[in-house]
Coordinates of N, CA and C in Angstrom, one line a residue:
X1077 N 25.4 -332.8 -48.9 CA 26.1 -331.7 -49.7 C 25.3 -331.4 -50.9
X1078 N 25.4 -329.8 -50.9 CA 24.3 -329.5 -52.6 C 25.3 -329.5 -53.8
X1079 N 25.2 -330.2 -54.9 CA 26.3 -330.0 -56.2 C 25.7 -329.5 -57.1
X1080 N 26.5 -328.6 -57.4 CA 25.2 -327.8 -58.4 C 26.3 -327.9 -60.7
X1081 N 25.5 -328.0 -61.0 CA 26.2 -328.6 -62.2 C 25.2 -327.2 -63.8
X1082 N 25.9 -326.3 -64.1 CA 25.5 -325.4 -64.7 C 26.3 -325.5 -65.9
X1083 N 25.4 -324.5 -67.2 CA 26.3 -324.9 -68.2 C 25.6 -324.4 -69.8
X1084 N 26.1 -324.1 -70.7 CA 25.2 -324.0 -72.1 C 24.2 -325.3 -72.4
X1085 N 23.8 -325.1 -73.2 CA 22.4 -326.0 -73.9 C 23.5 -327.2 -74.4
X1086 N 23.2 -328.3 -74.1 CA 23.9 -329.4 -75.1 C 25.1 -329.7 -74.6
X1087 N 25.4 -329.5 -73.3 CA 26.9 -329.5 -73.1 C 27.6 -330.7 -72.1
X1088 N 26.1 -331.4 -71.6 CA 26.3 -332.9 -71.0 C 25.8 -332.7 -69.5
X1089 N 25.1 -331.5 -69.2 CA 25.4 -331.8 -67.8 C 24.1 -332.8 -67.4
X1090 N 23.0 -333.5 -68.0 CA 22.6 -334.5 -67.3 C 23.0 -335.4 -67.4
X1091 N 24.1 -336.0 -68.6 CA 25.0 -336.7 -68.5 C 26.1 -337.0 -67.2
X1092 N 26.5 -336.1 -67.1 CA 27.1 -335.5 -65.8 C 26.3 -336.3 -64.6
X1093 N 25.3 -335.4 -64.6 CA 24.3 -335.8 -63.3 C 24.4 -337.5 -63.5
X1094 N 23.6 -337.9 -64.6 CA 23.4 -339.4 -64.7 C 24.9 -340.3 -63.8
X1095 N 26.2 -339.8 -64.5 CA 26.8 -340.7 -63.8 C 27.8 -340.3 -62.4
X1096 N 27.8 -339.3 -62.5 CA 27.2 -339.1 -61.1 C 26.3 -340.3 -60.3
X1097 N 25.8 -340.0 -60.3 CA 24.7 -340.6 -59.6 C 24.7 -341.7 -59.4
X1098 N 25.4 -342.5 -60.7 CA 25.9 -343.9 -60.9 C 26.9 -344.4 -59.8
X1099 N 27.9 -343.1 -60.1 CA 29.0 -343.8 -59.3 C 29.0 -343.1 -57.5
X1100 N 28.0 -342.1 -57.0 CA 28.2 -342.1 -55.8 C 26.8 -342.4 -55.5
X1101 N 25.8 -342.5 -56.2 CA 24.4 -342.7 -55.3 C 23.2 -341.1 -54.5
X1102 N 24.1 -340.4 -55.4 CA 23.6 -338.8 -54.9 C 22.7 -338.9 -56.1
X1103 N 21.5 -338.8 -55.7 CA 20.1 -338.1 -56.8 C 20.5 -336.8 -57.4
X1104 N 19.9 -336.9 -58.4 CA 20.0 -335.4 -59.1 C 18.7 -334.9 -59.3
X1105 N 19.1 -333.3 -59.6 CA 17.2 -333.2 -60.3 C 17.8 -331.8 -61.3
X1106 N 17.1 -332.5 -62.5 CA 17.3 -331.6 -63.8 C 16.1 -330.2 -62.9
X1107 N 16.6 -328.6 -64.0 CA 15.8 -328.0 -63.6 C 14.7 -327.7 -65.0
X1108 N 15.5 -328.5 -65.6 CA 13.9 -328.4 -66.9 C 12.7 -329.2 -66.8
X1109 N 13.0 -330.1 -65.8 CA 11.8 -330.6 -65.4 C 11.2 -329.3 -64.1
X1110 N 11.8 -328.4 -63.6 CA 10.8 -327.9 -62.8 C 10.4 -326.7 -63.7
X1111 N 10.8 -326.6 -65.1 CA 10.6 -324.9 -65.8 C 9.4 -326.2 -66.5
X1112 N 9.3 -327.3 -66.9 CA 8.1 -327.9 -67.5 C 6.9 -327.8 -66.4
X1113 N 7.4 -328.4 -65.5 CA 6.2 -328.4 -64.2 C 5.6 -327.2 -64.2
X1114 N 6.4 -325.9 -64.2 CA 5.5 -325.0 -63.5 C 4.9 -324.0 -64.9
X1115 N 5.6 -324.3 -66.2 CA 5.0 -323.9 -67.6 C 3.7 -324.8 -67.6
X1116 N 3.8 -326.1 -67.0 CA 2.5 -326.4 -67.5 C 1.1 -326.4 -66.2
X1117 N 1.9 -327.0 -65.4 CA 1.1 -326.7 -64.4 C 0.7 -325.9 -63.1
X1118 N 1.6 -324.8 -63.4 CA 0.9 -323.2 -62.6 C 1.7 -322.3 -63.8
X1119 N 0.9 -322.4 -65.0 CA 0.8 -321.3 -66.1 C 0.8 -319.7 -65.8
X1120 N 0.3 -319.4 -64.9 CA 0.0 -318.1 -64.2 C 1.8 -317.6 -63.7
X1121 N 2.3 -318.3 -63.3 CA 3.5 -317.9 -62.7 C 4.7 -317.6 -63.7
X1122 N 3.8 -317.6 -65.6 CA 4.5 -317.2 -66.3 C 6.2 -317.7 -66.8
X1123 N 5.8 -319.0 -66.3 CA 7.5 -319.7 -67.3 C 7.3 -320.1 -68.5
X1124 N 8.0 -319.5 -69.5 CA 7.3 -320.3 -70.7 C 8.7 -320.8 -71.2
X1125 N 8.2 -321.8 -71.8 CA 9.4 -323.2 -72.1 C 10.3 -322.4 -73.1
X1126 N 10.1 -321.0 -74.2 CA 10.0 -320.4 -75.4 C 11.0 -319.6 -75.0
X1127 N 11.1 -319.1 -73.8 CA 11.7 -317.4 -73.4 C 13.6 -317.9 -73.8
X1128 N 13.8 -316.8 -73.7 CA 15.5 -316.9 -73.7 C 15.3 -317.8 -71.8
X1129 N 16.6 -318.5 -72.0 CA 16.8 -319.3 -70.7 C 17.4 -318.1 -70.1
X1130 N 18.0 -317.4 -69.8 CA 18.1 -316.2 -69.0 C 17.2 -315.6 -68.4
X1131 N 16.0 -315.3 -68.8 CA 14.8 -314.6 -68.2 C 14.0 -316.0 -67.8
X1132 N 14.3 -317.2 -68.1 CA 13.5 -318.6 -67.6 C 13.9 -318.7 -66.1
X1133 N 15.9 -318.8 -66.5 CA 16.4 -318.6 -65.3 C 15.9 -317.3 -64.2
X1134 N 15.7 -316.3 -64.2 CA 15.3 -315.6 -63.2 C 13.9 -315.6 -62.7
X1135 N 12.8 -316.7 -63.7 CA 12.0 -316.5 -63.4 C 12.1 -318.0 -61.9
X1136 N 13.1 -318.9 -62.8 CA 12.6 -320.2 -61.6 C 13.8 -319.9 -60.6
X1137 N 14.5 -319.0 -60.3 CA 16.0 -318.8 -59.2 C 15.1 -318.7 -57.7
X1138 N 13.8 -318.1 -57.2 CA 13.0 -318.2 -56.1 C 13.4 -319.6 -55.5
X1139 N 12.1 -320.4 -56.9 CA 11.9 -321.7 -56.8 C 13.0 -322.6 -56.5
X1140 N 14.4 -322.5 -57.2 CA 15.9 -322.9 -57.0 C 16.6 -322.7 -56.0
X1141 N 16.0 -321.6 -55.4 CA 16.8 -320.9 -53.9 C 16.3 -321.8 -52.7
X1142 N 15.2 -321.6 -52.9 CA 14.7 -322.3 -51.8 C 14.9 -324.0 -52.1
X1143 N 14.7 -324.8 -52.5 CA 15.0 -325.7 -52.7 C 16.6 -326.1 -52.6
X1144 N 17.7 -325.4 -52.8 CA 18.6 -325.5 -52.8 C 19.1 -325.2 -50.7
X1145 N 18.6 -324.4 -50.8 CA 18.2 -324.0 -48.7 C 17.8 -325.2 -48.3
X1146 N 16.4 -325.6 -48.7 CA 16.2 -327.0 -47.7 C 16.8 -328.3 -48.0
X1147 N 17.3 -328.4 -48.6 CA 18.8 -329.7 -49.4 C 20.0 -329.3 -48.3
X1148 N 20.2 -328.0 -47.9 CA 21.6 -327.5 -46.8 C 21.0 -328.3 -46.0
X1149 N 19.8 -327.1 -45.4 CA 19.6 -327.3 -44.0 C 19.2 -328.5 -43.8
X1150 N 18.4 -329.8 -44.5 CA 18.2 -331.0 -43.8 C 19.1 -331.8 -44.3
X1151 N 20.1 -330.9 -44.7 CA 22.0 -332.1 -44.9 C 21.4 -333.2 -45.7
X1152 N 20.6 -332.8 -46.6 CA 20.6 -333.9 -48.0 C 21.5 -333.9 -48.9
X1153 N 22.3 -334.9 -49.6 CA 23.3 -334.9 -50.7 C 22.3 -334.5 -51.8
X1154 N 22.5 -334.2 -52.6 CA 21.5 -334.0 -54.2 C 22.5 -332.7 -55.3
X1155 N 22.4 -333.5 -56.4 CA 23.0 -332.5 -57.6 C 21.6 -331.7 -58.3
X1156 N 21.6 -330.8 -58.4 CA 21.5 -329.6 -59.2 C 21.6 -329.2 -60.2
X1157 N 21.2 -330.1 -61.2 CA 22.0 -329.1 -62.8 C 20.7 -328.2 -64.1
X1158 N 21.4 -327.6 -64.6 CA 20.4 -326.9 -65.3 C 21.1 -325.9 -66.4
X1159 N 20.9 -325.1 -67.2 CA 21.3 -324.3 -68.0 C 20.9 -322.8 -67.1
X1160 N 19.6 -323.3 -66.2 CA 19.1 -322.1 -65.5 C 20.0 -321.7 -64.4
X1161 N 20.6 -322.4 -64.0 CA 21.8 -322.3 -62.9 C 22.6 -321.2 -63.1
X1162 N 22.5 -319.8 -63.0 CA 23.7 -319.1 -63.5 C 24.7 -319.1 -62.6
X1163 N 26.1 -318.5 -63.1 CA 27.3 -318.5 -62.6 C 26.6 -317.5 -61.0
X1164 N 25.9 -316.6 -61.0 CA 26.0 -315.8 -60.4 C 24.6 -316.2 -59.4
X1165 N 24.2 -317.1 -59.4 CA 22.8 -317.5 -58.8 C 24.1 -318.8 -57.7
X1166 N 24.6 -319.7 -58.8 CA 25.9 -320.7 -57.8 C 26.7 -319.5 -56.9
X1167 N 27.0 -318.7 -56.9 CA 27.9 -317.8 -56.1 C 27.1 -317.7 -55.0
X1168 N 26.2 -316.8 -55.2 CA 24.8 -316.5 -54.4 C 25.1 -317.9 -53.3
X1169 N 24.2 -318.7 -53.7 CA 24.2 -320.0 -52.7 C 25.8 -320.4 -52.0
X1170 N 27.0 -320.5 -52.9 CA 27.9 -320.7 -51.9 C 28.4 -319.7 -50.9
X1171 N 28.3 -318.5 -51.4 CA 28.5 -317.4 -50.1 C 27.6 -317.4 -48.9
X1172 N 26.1 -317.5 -49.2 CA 24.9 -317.9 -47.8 C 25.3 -319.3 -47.2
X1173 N 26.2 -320.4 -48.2 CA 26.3 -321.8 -47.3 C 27.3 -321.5 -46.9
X1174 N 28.4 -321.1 -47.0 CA 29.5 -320.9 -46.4 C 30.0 -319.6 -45.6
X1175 N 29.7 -318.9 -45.8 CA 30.4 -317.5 -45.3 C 29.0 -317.0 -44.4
X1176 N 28.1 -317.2 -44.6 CA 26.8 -316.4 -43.4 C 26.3 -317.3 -42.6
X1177 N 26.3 -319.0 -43.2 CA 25.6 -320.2 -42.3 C 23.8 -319.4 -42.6
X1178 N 23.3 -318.5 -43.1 CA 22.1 -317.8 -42.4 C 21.4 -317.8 -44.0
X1179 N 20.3 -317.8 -44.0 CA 19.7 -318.2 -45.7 C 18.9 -316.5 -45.3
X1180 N 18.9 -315.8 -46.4 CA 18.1 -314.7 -46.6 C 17.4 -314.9 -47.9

C-alpha cells in the first residue's frame, strides 16, 4: 500500500514518517531528498532548492508519479511524505489507484 503524508513546512511529517515506520515497518522516503538529488545532481532539470515549494512541487510531481505507480503496481508498502505532495497531486494518484486500476 502507497501512504502518502503531505503538509506545510515544519509541521512533523518526517516525524510522522519516522514513527511510522517504527511502529509498522513500512519505509518511508522524504521528497526533499529527491528535490536535493536532482538540484544537485541533474542541475539541468532545473529544481532549485530556493523556488517557492509550489513550482518545486510541479517541477518533481513527473518524478513522484511515477514512482508512486511503481510502489502500486509491484504492491510495495512505502510512505510518501513531502511539503511537495499537493492536495491535488494525492487526489490525482487515488483516483488512477482506485477508480481506473490504469496509470496514465
Amino acid at each position: 500500500m502507497l501512504y502518502l503524508v503531505g503538509g506545510s513546512p515544519r509541521a512533523g511529517k518526517s516525524t510522522i514518517a519516522r514513527k511510522f515506520l517504527s511502529q509498522t515497518g513500512v519505509p518511508y522516503f522524504g521528497l526533499d531528498y529527491l528535490k536535493m538529488g536532482l538540484a544537485r545532481g541533474l542541475p539541468e532539470y532545473g529544481v532549485d532548492p530556493n523556488n517557492d515549494d509550489r513550482i518545486t512541487a510541479q517541477k518533481l510531481w513527473p518524478v513522484v508519479k511515477g514512482m508512486a505507480m511503481t510502489y502500486v503496481e509491484n504492491k510495495e508498502d512505502c510512505l510518501l511524505e513531502g511539503v511537495y505532495l499537493l492536495p491535488e497531486y494525492a487526489a490525482k494518484l487515488h483516483r488512477k489507484s482506485y477508480n481506473q486500476k490504469v496509470w496514465k
